[in-house]
Coordinates of C-alpha atoms in Angstrom, one line a residue:
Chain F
X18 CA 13.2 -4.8 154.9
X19 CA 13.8 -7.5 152.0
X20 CA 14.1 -6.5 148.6
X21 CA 10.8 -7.9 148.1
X22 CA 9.0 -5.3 149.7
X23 CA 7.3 -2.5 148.4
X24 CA 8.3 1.0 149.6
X25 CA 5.3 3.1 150.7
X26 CA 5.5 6.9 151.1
X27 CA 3.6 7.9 154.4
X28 CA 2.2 5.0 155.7
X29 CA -0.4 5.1 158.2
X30 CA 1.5 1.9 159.9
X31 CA 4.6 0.7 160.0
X32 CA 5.3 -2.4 161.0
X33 CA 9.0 -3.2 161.9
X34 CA 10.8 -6.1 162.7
X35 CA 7.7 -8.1 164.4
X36 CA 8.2 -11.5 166.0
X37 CA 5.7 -13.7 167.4
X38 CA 6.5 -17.5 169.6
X39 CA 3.9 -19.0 170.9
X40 CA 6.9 -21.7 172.3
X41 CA 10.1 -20.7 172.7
X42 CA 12.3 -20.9 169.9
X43 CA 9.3 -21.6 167.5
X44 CA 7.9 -18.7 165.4
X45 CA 4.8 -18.0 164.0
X46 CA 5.8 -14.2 162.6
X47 CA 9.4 -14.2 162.1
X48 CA 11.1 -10.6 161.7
X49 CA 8.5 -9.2 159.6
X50 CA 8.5 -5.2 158.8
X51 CA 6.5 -3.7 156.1
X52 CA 4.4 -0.2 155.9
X53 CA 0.8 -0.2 155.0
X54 CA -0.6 2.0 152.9
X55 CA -3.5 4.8 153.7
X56 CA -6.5 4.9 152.2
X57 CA -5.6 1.8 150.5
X58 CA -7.2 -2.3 151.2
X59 CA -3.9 -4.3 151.8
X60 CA -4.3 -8.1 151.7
X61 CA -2.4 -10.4 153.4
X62 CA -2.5 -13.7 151.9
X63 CA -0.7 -17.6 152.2
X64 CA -1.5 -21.2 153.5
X65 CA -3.3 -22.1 156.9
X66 CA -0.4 -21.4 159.8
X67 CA 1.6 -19.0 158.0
X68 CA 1.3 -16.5 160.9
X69 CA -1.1 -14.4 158.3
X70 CA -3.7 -13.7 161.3
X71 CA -0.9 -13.9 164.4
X72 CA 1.0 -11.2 162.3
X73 CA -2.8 -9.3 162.1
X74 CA -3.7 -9.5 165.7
X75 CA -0.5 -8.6 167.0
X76 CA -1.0 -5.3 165.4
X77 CA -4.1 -4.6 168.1
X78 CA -2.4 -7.2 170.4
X79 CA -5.3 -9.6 170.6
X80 CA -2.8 -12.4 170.3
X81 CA -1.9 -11.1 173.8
X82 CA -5.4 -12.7 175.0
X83 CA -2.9 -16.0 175.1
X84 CA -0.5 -17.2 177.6
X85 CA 3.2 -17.5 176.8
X86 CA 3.0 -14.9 173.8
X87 CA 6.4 -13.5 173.0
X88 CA 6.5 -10.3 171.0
X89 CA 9.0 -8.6 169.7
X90 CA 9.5 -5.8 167.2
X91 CA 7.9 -1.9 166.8
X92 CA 4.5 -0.7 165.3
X93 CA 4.2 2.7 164.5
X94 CA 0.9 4.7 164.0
X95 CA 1.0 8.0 161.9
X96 CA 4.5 8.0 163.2
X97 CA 3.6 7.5 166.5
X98 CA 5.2 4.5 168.1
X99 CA 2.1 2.3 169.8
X100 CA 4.2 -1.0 170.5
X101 CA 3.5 -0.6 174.3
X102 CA 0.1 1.4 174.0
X103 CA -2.4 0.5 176.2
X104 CA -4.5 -1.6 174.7
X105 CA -8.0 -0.4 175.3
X106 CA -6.4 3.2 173.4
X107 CA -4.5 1.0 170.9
X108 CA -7.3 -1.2 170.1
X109 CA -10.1 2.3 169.5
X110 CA -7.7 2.8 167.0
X111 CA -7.2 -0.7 165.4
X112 CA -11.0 -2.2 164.9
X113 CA -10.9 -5.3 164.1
X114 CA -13.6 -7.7 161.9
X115 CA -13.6 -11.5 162.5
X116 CA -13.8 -14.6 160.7
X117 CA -17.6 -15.2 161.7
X118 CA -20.1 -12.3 162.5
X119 CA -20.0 -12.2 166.0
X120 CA -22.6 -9.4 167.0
X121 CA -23.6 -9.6 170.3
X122 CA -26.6 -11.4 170.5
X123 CA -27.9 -10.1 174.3
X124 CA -27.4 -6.2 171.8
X125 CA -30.0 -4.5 170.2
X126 CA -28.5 -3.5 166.6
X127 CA -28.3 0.5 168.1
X128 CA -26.3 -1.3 171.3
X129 CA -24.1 -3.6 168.9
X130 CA -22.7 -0.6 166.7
X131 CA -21.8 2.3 169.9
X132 CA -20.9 -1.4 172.3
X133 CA -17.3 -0.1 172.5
X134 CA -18.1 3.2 173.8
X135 CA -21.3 0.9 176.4
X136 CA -18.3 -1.4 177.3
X137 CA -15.6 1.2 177.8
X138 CA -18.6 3.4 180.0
X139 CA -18.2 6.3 177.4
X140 CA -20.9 9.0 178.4
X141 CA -22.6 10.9 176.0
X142 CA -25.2 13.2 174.4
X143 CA -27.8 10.9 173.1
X144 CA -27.5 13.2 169.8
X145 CA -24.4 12.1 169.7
X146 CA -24.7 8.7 169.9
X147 CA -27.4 8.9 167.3
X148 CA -24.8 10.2 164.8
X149 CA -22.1 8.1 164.9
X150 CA -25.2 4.8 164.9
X151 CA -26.2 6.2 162.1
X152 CA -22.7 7.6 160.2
X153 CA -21.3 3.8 161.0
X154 CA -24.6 2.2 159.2
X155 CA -24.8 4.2 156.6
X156 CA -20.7 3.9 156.0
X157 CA -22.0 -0.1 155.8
X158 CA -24.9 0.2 153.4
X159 CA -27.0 -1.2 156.4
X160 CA -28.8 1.6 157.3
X161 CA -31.6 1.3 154.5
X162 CA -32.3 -1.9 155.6
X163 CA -32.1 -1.8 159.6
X164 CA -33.2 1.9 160.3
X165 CA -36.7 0.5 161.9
X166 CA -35.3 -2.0 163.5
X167 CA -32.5 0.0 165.3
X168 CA -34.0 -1.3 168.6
X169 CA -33.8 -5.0 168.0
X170 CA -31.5 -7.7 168.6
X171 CA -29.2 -8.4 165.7
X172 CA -29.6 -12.0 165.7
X173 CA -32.7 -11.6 162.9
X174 CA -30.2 -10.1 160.3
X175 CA -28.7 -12.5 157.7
X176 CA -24.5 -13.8 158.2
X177 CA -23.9 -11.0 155.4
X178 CA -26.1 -8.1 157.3
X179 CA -24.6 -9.4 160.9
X180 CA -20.7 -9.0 159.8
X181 CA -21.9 -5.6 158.3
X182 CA -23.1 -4.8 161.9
X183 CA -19.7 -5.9 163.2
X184 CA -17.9 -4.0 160.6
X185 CA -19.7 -0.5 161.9
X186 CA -19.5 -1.6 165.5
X187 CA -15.5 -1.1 164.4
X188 CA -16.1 1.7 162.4
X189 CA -18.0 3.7 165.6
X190 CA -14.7 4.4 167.0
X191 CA -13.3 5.7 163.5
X192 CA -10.0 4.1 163.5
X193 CA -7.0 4.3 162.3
X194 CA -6.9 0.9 160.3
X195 CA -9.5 -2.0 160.2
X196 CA -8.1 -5.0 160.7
X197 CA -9.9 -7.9 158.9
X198 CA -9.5 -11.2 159.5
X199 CA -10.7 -13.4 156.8
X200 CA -13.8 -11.3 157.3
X201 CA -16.2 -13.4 154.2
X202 CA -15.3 -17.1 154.9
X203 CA -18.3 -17.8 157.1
X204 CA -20.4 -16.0 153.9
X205 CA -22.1 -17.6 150.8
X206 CA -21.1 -15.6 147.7
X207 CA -23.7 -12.8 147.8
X208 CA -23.0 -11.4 151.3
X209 CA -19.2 -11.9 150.2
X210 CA -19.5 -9.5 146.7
X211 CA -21.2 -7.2 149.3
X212 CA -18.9 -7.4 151.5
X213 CA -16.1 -6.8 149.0
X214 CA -17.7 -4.0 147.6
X215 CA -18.0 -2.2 150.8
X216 CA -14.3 -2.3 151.4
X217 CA -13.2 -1.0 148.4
X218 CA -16.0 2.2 148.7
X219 CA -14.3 2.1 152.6
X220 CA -10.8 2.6 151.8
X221 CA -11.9 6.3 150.6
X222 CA -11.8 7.2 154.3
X223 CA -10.5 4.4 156.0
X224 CA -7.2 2.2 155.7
X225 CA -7.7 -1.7 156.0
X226 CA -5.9 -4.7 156.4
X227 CA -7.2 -7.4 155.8
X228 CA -6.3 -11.7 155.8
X229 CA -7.7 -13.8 153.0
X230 CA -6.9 -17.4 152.3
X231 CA -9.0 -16.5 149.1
X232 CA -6.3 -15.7 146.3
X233 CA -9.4 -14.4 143.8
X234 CA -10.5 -11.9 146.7
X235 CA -7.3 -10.3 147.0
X236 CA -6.9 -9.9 143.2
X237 CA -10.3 -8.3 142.8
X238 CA -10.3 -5.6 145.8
X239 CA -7.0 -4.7 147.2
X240 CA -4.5 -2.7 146.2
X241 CA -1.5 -3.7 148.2
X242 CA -0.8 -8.1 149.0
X243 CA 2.1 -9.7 151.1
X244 CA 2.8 -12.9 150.7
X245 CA 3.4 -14.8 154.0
X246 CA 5.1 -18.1 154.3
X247 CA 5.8 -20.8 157.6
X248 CA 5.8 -17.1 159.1
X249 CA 8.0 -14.9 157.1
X250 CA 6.8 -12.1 155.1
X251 CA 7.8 -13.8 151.2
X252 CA 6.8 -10.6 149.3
X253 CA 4.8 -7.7 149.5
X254 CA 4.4 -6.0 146.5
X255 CA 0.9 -4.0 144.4
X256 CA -1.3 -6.4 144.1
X257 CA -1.5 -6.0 140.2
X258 CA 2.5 -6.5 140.5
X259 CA 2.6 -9.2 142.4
X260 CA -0.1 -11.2 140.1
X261 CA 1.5 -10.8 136.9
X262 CA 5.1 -11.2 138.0
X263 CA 5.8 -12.5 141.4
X264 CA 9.7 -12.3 142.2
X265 CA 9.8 -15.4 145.2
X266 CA 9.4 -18.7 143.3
X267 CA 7.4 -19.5 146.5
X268 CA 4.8 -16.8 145.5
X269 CA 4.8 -17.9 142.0
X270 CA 4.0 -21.4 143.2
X271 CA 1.5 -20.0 146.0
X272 CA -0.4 -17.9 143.0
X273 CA -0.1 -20.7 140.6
X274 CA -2.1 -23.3 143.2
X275 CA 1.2 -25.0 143.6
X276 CA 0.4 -24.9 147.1
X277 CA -1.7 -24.0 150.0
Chain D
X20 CA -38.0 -64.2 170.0
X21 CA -35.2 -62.2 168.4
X22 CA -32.9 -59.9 170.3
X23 CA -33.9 -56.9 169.3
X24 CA -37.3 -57.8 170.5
X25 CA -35.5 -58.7 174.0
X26 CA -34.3 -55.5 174.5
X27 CA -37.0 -54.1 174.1
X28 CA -39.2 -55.5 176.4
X29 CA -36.4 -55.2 178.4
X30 CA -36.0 -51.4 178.0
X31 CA -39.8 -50.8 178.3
X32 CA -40.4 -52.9 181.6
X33 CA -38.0 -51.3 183.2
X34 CA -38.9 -48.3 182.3
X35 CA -42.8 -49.0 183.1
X36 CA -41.8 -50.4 186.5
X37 CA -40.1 -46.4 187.1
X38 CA -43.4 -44.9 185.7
X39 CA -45.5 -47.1 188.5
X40 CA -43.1 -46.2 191.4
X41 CA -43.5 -42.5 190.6
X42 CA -47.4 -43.0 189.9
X43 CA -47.6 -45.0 193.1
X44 CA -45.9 -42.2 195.2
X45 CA -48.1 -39.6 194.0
X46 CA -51.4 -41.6 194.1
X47 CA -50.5 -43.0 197.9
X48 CA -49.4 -39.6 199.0
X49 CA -53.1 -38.5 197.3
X50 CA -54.8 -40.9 199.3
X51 CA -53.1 -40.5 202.7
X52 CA -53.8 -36.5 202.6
X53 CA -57.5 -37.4 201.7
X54 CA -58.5 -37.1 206.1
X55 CA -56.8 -33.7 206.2
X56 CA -57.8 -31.8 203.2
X57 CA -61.7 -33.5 204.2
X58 CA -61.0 -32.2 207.6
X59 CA -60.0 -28.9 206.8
X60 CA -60.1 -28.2 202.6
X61 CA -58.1 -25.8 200.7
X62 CA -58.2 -23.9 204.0
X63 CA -55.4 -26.3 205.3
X64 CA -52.8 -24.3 203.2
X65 CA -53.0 -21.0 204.9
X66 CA -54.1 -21.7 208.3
X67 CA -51.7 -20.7 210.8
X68 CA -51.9 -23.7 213.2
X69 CA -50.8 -26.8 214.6
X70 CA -52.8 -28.4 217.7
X71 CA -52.6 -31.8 218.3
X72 CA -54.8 -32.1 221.3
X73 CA -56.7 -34.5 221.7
X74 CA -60.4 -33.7 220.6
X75 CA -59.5 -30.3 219.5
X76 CA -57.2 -31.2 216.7
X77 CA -56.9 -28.6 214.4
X78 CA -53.6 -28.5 211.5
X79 CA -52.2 -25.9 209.1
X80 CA -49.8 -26.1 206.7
X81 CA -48.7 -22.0 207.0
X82 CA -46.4 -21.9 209.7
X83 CA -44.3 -24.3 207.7
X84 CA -44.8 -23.0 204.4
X85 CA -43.7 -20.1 205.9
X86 CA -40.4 -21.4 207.6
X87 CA -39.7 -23.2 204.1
X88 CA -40.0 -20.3 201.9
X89 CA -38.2 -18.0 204.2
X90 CA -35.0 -20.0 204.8
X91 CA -34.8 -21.2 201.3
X92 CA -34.6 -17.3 200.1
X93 CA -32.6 -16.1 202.9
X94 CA -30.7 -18.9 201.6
X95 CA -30.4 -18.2 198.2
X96 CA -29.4 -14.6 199.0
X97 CA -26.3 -15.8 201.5
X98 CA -25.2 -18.2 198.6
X99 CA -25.7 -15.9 195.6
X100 CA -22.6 -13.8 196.2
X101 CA -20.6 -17.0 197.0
X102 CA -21.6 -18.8 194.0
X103 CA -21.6 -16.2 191.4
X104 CA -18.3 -15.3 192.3
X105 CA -17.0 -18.7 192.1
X106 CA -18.9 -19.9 189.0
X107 CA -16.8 -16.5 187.3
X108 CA -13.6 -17.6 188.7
X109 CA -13.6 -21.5 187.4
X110 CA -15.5 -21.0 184.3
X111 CA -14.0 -17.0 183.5
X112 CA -11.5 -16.2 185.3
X113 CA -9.0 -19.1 186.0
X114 CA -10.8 -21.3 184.1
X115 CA -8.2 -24.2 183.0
X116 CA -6.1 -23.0 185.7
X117 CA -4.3 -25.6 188.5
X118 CA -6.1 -22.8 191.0
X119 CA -9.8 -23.2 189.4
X120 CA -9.1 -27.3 189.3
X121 CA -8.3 -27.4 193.4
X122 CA -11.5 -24.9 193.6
X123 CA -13.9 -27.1 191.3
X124 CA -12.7 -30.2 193.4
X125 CA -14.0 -28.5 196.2
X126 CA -17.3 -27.3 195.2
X127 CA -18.2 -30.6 193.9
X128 CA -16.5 -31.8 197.9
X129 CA -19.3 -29.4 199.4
X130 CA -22.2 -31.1 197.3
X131 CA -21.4 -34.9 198.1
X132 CA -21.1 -34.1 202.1
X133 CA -24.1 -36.1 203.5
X134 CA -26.7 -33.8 205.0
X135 CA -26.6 -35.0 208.2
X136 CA -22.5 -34.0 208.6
X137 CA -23.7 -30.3 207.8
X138 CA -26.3 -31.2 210.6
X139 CA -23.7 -32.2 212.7
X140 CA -21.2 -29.4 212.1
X141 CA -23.6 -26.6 212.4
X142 CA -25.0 -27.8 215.9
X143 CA -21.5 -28.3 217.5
X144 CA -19.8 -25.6 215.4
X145 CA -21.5 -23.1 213.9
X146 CA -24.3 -22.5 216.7
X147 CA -21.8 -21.6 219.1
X148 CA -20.4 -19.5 217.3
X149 CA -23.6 -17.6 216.6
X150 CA -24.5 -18.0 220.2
X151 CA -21.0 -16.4 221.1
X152 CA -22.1 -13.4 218.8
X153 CA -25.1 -13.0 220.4
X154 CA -28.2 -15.0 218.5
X155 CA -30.9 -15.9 221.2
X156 CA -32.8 -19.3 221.6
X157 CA -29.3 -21.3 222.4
X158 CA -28.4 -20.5 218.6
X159 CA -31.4 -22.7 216.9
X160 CA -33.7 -20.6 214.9
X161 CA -34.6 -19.8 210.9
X162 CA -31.0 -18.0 210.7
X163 CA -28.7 -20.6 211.7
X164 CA -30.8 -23.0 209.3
X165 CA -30.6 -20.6 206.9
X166 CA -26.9 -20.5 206.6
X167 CA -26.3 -24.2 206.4
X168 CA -28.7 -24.4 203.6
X169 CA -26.4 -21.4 201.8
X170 CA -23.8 -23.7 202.2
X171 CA -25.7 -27.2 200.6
X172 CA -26.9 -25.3 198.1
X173 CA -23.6 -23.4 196.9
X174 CA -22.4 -26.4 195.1
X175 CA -25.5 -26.6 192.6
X176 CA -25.8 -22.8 191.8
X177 CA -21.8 -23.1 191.4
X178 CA -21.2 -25.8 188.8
X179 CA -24.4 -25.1 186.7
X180 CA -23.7 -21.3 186.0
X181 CA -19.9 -22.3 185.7
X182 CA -20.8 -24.5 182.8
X183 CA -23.0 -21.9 181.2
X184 CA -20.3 -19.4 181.6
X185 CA -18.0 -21.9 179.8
X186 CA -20.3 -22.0 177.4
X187 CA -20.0 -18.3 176.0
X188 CA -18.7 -18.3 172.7
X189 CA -15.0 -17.0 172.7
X190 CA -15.8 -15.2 169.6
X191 CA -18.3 -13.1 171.7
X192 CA -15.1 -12.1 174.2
X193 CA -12.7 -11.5 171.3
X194 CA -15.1 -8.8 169.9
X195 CA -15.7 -7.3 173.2
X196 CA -11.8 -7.3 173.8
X197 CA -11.1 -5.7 170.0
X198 CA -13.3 -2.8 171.4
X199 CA -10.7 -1.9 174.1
X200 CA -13.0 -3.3 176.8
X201 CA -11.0 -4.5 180.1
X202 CA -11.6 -8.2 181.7
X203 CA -13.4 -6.7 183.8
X204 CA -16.6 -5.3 181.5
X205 CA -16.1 -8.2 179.1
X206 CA -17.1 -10.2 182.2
X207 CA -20.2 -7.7 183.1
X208 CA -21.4 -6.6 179.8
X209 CA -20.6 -9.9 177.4
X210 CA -20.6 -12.8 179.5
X211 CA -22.9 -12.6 182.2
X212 CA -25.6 -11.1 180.0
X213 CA -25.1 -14.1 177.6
X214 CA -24.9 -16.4 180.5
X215 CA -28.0 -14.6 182.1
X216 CA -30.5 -17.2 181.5
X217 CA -28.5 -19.9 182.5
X218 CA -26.7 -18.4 186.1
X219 CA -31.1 -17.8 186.8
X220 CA -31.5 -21.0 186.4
X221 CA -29.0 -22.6 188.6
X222 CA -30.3 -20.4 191.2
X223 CA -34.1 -21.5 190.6
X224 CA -32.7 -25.4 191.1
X225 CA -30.6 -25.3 193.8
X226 CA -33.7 -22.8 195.4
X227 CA -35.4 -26.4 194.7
X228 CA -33.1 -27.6 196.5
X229 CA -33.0 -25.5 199.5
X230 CA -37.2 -26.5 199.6
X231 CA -36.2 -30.1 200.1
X232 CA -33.2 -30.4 202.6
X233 CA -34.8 -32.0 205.4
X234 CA -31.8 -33.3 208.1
X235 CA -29.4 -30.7 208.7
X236 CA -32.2 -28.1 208.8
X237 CA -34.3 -30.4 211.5
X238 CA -31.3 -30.1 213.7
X239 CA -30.9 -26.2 213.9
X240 CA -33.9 -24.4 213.0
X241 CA -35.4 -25.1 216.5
X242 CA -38.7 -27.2 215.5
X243 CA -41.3 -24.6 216.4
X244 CA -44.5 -25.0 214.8
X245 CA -45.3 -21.5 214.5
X246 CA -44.8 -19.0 212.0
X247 CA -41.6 -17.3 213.0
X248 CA -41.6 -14.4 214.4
X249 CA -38.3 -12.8 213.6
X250 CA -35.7 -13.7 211.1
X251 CA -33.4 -14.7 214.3
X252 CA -36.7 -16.8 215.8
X253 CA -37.1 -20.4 215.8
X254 CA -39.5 -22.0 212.9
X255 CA -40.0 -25.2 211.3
X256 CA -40.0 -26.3 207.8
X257 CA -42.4 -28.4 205.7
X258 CA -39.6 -31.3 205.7
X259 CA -38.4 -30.8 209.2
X260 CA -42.0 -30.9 211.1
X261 CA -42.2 -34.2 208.6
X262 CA -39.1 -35.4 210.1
X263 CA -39.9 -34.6 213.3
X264 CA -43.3 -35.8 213.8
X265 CA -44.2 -38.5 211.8
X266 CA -42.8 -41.2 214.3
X267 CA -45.4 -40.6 217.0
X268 CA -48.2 -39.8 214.4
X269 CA -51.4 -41.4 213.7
X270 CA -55.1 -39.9 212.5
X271 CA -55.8 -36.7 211.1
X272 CA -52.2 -35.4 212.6
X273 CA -50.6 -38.0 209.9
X274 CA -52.9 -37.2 207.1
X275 CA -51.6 -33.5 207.6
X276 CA -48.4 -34.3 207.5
X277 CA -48.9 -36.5 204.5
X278 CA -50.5 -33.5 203.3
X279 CA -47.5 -31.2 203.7
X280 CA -45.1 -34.1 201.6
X281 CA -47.9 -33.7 199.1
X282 CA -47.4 -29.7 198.9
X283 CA -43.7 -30.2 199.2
X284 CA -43.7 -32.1 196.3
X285 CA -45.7 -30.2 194.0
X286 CA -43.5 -27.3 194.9
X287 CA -40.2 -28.6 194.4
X288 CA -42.0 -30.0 191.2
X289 CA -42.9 -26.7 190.0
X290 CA -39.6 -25.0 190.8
X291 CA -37.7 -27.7 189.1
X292 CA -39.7 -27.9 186.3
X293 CA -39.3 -23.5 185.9
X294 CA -35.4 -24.5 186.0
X295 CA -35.3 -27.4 183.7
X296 CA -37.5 -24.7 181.4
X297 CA -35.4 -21.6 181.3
X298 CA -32.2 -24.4 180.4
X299 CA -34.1 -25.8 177.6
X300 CA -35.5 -22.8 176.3
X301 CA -32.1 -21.1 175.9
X302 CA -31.3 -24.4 174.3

């Protein structure tokens, strides 16, 4: 740990010394650790290739989906260490949200939000499944305005409803964290305030993580924001902190549209 | 004249002179099935017979309707397994791979082999080997044709669904994978139900195709103008008894077979046009 990181008291995930190569020798997460808070959004910010979204998807190991992935490092869950988790339990516990709203189009919206326990061959109580369709909805404000269409395909909803969708579908599984990656970039301003208002009324039950290249976004929603740079983690720090009075120069200049 | 003008008559002559060959076929394939379907109307279509004795001439088009249709979906249901599989292992699976690259070289191998060299190899290779195993009439019959057509039509079903399974958006994957779903129901529950439309397609064209193939089937299916009788029996197809016969015909025995090129046709037509429509309407 640098002495620009923030210390955090019970984290629900630790992350500790993590490296990522995608070529030997070349790194796109070098040594990072930090702890991220619960109940809290965390932002991770910086310019394009900084590792920002490598650092996030190594956390549910999608960046394993690649060939010649080197990892190195420990995560640990609620104290639990998950670095060699199997990654259809690790990744229940890690949802993750994409850059575009990727529903499933073939999916009625019911299918789309309970498709991880349809693609994992979960069996239920109908009841059951009801529940948590609707619980996931209503955590998204969707509910109000899909409820008679629960039997539809997604594909009618707007880009603002559709990542909603794909926010419950990772919310059905009641995870752990919710990893976000740069989760309003495909969005026009509306759908993004919505979006942004959602996460903060999530964080009451959930903890997220989240990648921005937006600088505004992470001032105005989360409470936590690291600071990553040609793959090290720069500074990581409150957010309120680390706007007013960055200590790296390179987050000054970062903050200050310097760069990036 | 300037050249834009040129090319255009150019483009448009050409084009014309494509438009009258196709017209031309259709209208002269019209007119030489004009005897027959006087002779015998709509009736020709589903009568089951074929006599060409002098004076008591009498044609039907069933028995080979009924040889085409059956070896073109017993066909399609030997190839299906073949194809799927492999259209998920070069455009899933291994896709990029050095192993999908030798496979894909292949498939496309299997599709340029002239249809007369899968003639060839089933009479002198593959009947045997059915005979040895037991299938009556010296190894000819709707089977044995029906197996070499699997194998023609492999290619087709192959590359087209491989394409479309390329074609599923890796974002689509990504989310199934963030749900803790294995390769294996990522395959079955994201990509072939996005690739649905497509992979049903590639089967309804190379079914098309199947219709069509006229050599290799002449030389195995036996050539007996009946309607077969078992699924190991001997039959005849629309393009084989075409093949077969139209050397020695003359009459009302070549208006019927001009007649069955004519039904051919508008089959394959309709089939191919069903294929070409699912494609487009999934866009």
């Amino acid at each position: 740990m640098n002495e620009n990181t923030v210390k955090i008291k019970d984290p629900v995930l630790s992350i500790r010394n993590l490296s990522v190569s995608y070529e030997k020798g070349k790194y796109a997460v070098n040594d990072v650790s930090a702890d991220i808070k619960r109940n809290a959004v965390t932002a991770i910010m910086g310019p394009s290739g900084c590792g920002k979204s490598t650092m996030l998807r190594a956390i549910n190991r999608m960046h394993e989906l690649y060939e010649n992935i080197e990892t190195k490092g420990t995560l640990i869950m609620n104290g639990k260490d998950i670095t060699h988790m199997p990654t259809i339990q690790l990744r229940r516990m890690a949802g993750m949200v994409f850059q575009r709203p990727n529903p499933f189009p073939t999916m009625s919206i019911y299918d789309n939000v309970v498709a991880g326990y349809k693609l994992n061959g979960i069996r239920m109580k109908r009841s059951e499944r009801d529940d948590i369709v609707e619980r996931s909805l209503r955590d998204v404000t969707l509910w109000d305005e899909v409820k008679d269409n629960l039997h539809r395909k997604g594909t009618f909803l707007s880009g603002g409803q559709q990542q909603r969708l794909c926010i419950a579908r990772a919310l059905a599984f009641d995870p752990e964290v919710i990893l976000l990656d740069e989760p309003t970039s495909a969005l026009d301003p509306v759908a993004t305030a919505k979006i942004e208002d959602l996460l903060v009324k999530l964080k009451e039950n959930y903890s997220i993580l989240m990648v921005t290249h937006n600088m505004a976004q992470a001032a105005r929603i989360s409470d936590y924001s690291m600071f990553m740079y040609l793959g090290e983690l720069v500074e990581y720090d409150k957010t309120k902190d680390m706007f007013t009075n960055p200590r790296d120069r390179r987050t000054e200049e970062y903050l200050t549209g310097k760069f990036g | 004249m300037n050249s834009d003008k040129i090319t255009k008559a150019v483009l448009f002559a050409s084009s014309f002179v494509i438009l009258l060959i196709a017209g031309g076929m259709i209208f002269s394939l019209a007119g030489g099935a004009i005897p027959a379907i006087k002779a015998f109307g709509l009736k020709f279509i589903w009568a089951n017979t074929w006599n060409p004795t002098e004076g008591q001439e009498n044609y039907g088009a069933l028995p080979f309707i009924a040889g085409t249709i059956l070896t073109s979906i017993a066909a399609l249901l030997i190839s299906l397994p073949l194809s799927f599989s492999a259209s998920l292992f070069l455009g899933e699976y291994f896709r990029g791979t050095r192993l999908a690259r030798i496979l894909g070289t292949m498939v496309d191998l299997l599709a340029g082999i002239p249809s007369i060299v899968y003639g060839l190899w089933g009479f002198y290779v593959l009947r045997p080997m059915l005979i040895a195993v037991g299938l009556p009439n010296q190894g000819f019959g709707i089977f044995t044709a029906s197996i070499i057509l699997a194998i023609m039509i492999i290619p087709y079903a192959t590359s087209l669904s491989t394409e479309i399974i390329t074609m599923v958006p890796g974002e689509l994957k990504e989310a199934a994978y963030s749900l803790g779903a294995t390769r294996t129901e990522v395959i079955f529950s994201v990509i072939v139900p996005s690739a649905r439309s497509g992979i049903v397609a590639g089967y309804i064209l190379s079914f098309g195709r199947a219709l069509g193939e006229t050599m290799a089937v002449t030389m195995l299916i036996g050539n007996a103008n009946k309607i077969p009788d078992s699924f190991f029996g001997t039959g005849n197809t629309m393009a084989s008894v075409i093949a077969n016969q139209f050397g020695e015909a003359d009459g009302l025995k070549l208006s019927s077979l001009i007649a069955i090129g004519l039904l051919l046709f508008l089959m394959t037509g309709v089939i191919n046009s069903l294929g070409k429509f699912i494609i487009k309407k999934m866009g």
